[in-house]
XYZ file of C-alpha atoms in Angstrom:
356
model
C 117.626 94.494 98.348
C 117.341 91.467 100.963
C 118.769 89.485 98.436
C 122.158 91.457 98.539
C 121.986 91.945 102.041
C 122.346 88.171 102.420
C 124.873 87.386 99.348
C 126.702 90.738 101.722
C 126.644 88.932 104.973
C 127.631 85.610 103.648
C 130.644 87.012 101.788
C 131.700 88.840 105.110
C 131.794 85.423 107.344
C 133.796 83.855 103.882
C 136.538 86.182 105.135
C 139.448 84.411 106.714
C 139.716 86.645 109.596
C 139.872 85.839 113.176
C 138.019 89.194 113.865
C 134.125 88.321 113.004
C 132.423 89.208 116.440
C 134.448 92.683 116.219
C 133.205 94.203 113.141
C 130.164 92.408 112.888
C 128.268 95.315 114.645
C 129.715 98.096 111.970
C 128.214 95.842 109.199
C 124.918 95.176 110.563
C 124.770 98.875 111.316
C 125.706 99.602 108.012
C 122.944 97.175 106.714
C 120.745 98.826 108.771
C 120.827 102.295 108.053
C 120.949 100.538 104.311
C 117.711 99.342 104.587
C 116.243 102.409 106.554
C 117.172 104.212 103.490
C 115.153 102.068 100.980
C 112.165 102.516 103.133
C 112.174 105.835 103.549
C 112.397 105.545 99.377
C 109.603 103.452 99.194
C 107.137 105.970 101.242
C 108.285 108.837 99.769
C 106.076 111.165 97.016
C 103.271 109.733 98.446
C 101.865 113.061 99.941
C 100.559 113.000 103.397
C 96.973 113.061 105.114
C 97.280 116.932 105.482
C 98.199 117.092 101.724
C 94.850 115.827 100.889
C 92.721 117.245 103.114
C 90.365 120.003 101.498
C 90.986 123.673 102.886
C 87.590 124.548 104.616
C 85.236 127.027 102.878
C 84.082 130.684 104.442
C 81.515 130.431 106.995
C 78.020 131.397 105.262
C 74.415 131.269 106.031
C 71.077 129.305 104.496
C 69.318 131.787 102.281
C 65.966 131.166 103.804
C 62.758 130.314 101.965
C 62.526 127.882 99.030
C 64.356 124.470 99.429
C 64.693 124.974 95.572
C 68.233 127.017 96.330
C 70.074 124.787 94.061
C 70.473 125.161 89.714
C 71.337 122.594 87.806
C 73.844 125.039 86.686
C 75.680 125.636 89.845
C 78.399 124.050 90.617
C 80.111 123.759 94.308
C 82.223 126.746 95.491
C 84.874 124.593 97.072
C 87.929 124.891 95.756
C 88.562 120.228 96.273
C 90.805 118.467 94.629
C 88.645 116.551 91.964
C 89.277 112.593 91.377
C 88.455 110.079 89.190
C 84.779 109.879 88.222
C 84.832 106.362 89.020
C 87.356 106.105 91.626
C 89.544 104.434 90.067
C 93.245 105.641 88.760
C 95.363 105.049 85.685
C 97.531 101.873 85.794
C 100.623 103.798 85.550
C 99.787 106.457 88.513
C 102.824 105.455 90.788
C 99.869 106.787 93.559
C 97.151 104.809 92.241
C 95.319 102.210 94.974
C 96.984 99.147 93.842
C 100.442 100.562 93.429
C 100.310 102.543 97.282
C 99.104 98.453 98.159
C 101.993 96.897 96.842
C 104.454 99.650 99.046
C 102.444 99.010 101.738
C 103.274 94.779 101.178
C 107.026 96.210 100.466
C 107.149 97.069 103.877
C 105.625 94.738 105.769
C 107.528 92.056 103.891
C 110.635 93.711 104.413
C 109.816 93.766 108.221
C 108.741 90.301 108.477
C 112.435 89.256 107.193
C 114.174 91.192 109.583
C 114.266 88.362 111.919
C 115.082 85.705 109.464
C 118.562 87.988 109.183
C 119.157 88.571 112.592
C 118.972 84.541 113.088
C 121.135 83.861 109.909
C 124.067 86.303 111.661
C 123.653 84.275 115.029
C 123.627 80.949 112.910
C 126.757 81.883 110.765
C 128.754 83.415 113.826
C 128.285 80.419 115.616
C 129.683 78.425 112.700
C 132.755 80.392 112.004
C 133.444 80.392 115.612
C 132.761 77.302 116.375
C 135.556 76.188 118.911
C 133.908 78.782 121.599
C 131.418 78.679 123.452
C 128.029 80.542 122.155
C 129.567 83.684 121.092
C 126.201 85.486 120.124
C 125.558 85.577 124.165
C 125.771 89.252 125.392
C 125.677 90.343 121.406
C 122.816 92.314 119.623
C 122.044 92.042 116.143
C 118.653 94.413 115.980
C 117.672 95.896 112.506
C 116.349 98.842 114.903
C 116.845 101.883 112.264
C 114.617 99.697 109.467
C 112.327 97.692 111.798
C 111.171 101.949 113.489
C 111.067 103.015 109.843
C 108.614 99.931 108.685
C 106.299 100.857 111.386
C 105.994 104.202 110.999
C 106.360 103.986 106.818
C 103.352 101.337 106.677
C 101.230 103.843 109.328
C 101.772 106.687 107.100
C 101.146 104.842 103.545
C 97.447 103.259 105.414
C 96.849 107.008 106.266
C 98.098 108.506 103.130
C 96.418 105.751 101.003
C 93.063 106.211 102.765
C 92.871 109.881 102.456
C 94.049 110.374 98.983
C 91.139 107.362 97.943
C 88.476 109.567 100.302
C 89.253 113.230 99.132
C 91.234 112.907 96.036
C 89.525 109.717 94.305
C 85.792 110.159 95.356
C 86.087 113.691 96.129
C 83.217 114.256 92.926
C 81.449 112.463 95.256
C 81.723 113.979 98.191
C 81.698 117.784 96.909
C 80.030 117.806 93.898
C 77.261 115.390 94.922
C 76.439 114.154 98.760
C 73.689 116.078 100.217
C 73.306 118.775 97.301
C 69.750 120.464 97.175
C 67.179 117.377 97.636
C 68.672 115.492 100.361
C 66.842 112.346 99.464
C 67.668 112.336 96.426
C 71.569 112.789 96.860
C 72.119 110.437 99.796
C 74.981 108.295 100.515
C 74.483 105.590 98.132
C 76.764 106.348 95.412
C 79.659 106.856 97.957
C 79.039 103.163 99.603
C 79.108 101.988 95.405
C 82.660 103.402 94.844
C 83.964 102.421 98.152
C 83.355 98.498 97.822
C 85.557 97.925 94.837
C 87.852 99.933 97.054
C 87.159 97.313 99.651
C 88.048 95.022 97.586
C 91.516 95.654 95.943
C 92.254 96.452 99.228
C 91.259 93.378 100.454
C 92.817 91.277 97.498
C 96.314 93.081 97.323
C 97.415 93.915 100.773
C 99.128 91.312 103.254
C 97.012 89.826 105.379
C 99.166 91.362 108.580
C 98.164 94.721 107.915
C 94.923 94.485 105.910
C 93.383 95.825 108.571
C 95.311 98.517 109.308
C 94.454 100.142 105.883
C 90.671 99.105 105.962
C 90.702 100.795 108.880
C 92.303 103.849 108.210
C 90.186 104.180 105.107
C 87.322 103.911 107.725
C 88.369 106.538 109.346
C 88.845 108.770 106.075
C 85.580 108.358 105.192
C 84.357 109.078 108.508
C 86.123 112.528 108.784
C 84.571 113.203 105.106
C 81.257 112.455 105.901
C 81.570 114.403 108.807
C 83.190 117.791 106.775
C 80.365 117.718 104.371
C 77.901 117.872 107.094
C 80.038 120.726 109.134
C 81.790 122.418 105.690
C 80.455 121.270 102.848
C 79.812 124.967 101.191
C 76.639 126.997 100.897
C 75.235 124.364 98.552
C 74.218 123.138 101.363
C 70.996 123.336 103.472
C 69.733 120.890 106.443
C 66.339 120.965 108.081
C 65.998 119.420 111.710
C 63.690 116.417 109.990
C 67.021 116.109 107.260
C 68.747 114.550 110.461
C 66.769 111.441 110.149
C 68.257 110.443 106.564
C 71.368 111.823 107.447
C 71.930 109.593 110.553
C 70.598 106.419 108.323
C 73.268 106.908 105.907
C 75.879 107.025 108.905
C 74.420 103.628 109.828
C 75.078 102.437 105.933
C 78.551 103.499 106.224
C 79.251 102.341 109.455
C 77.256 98.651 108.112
C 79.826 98.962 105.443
C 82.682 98.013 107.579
C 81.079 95.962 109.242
C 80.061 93.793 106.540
C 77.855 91.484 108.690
C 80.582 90.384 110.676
C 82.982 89.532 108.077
C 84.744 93.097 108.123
C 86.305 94.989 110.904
C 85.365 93.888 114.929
C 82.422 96.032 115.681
C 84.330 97.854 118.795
C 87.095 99.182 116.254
C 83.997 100.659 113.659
C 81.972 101.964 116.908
C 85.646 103.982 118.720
C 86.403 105.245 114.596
C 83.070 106.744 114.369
C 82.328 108.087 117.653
C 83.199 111.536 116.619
C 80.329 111.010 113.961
C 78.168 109.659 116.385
C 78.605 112.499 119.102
C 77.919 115.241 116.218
C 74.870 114.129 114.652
C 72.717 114.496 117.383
C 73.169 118.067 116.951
C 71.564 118.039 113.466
C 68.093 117.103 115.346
C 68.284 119.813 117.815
C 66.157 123.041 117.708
C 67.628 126.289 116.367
C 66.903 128.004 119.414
C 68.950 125.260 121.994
C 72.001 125.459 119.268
C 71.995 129.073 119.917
C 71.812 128.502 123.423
C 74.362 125.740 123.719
C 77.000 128.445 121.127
C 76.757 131.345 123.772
C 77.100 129.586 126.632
C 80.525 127.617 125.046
C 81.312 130.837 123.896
C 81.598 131.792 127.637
C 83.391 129.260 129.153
C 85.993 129.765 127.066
C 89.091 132.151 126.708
C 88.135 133.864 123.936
C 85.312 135.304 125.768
C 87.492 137.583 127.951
C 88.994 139.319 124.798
C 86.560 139.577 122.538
C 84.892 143.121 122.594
C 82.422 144.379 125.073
C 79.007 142.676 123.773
C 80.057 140.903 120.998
C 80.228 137.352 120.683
C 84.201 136.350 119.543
C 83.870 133.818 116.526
C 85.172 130.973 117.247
C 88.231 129.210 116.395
C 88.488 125.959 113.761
C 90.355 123.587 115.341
C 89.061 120.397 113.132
C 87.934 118.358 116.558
C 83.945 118.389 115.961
C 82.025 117.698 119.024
C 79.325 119.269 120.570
C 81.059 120.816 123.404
C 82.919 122.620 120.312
C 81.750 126.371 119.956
C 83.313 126.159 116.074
C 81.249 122.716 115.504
C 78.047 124.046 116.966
C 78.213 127.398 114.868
C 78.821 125.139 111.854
C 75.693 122.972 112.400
C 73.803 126.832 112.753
C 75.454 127.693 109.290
C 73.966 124.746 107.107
C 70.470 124.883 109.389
C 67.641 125.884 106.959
C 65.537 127.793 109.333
C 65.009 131.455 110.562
C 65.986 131.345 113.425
C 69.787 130.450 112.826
C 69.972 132.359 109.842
C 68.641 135.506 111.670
C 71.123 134.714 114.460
C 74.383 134.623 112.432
C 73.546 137.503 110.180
C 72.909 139.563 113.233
C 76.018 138.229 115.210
C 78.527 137.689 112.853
C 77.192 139.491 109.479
C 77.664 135.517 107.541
C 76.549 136.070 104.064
C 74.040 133.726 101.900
C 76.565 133.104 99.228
C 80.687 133.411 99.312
């Protein structure tokens, strides 16, 4: 495509015409809404984040009693999108890793040579015009159509790549096995496994420039997965206040993951991508009673309060930002708690069943 932009612009200052500086705006427009085109191509069919996010389960409560809840037999009730078993995609998938990394290079290479053609136009005006003085002063000869379209075509193919790798790819892992029945036993390790030859074809295929763009969006992907299995990972799941303490030790492996002793992203980029994490799990430690306490009194401050019916607590909307000043998040963390107290409080407030 460059190629024949440049054999283009060549034939056009061939032309004997006294008339260069005149039309040469048309053309480069032309050209530019040319290449605009062919990026928007190369992003396209990709999907989008939203496309690979997992639709949320019904809210449910912990069937109290036995931490033996889980059969061999059963099988998660989420209705995910299920990936390859080992992460990795057929050679031919025109969506697999290593074919999203070379679009991602397609871009950024096309918007690296943007300038080289805006300096050959100068270059070859000035030669067929040669007898004036600089004609390029005063004229513009931006590739502004393609050089928007890169930018925003390489941020959505880091986000779309990192999200169809964390929920579509390693969403087995995620649904099927993080944090189902034993929590010790199902820990984080096998996610941190699959991600590193991840890691590393990202790492070994994508240009330099924007490397870390896509490490980092990948990051952030996993971050937001971690975080939904914790918050809405289905009634297969079950976590005590002492379950916090492996739970926030595989947020420090993931986070260490990144990191990779210094050799991975800058420490300031990993801490602001998983602050949301951060801010969350502290809720996992806190006592059944405060949660309950902290629910009804965000339940009060906020608007729903003053239409939900007389002595009833309103349920709270999702709105996908988890914090602890979140009603939604806080009831979430009450859902998955395997104790009495919350259970006892959300059958008798909201009516949650134990199973969907």
């Amino acid at each position: 495509m460059l190629r024949i932009i440049g054999e283009t612009l060549d034939a056009f200052f061939e032309l004997p015409i006294p008339m260069h500086p005149a039309l040469l705006p048309d053309l480069t427009a032309g050209l530019d809404r040319s290449l605009q085109l062919y990026v928007s191509k190369a992003k396209s069919g990709c999907g989008s984040r939203s496309s690979f996010m997992p639709e949320l389960p019904p809210l449910t409560r912990c069937e109290v009693g036995s931490k033996l809840l889980f059969k061999k037999k059963e099988k998660p009730q989420n209705p995910q999108h299920r990936g390859p078993q080992n992460g990795a995609t057929n050679g031919t998938d025109p969506l697999g890793l290593p074919q999203l990394c070379v679009r991602l290079n397609t871009l950024q290479y096309i918007r690296s040579e943007l300038e080289n053609l805006e300096k050959k136009i100068k270059t070859c005006l000035r030669n067929v015009e040669s007898a004036q003085a600089d004609i390029t002063n005063g004229l513009e000869f931006k590739f502004e159509l393609c050089q928007a379209a890169c930018q925003e075509g390489i941020q959505h193919l880091c986000e779309t790549t990192a999200y169809k790798v964390t929920f579509f790819d390693l969403g087995h892992i995620l649904w099927d096995t993080l944090y189902i029945g034993d929590i010790a036993s199902s820990r984080v390790d096998l996610l941190l496994r699959e991600l590193d030859p991840i890691l590393e074809t990202i790492s070994g295929t994508v240009h330099i420039k924007v490397r870390n763009r896509a490490i980092t969006a990948l990051m952030k992907a996993t971050f937001d997965g971690f975080l939904l299995v914790i918050l809405a990972g289905g009634p297969l799941r079950a976590f005590t206040r002492q379950d916090s303490q492996i739970i926030e030790g595989d947020f420090r492996s993931l986070r260490d993951l990144f990191l990779a002793d210094g050799d991975g992203l800058p420490e300031e980029l990993v801490d602001k991508a998983s602050s949301q994490v951060k801010n969350v799990l502290p809720l996992l430690r806190t006592e059944s009673e405060g949660l309950i306490e902290r629910f009804k009194r965000l339940i009060a401050d906020s608007d729903q309060s003053r239409t939900a019916s007389r002595g009833k607590l309103p349920m709270p909307t999702t709105t996908g930002h988890w914090s602890p000043n979140d009603a939604n998040t806080v009831l979430r963390v009450l859902c998955y708690r395997h104790e009495e107290a919350a259970t006892r409080f959300l059958k008798k407030t909201y009516g949650l069943p134990k199973k969907l």
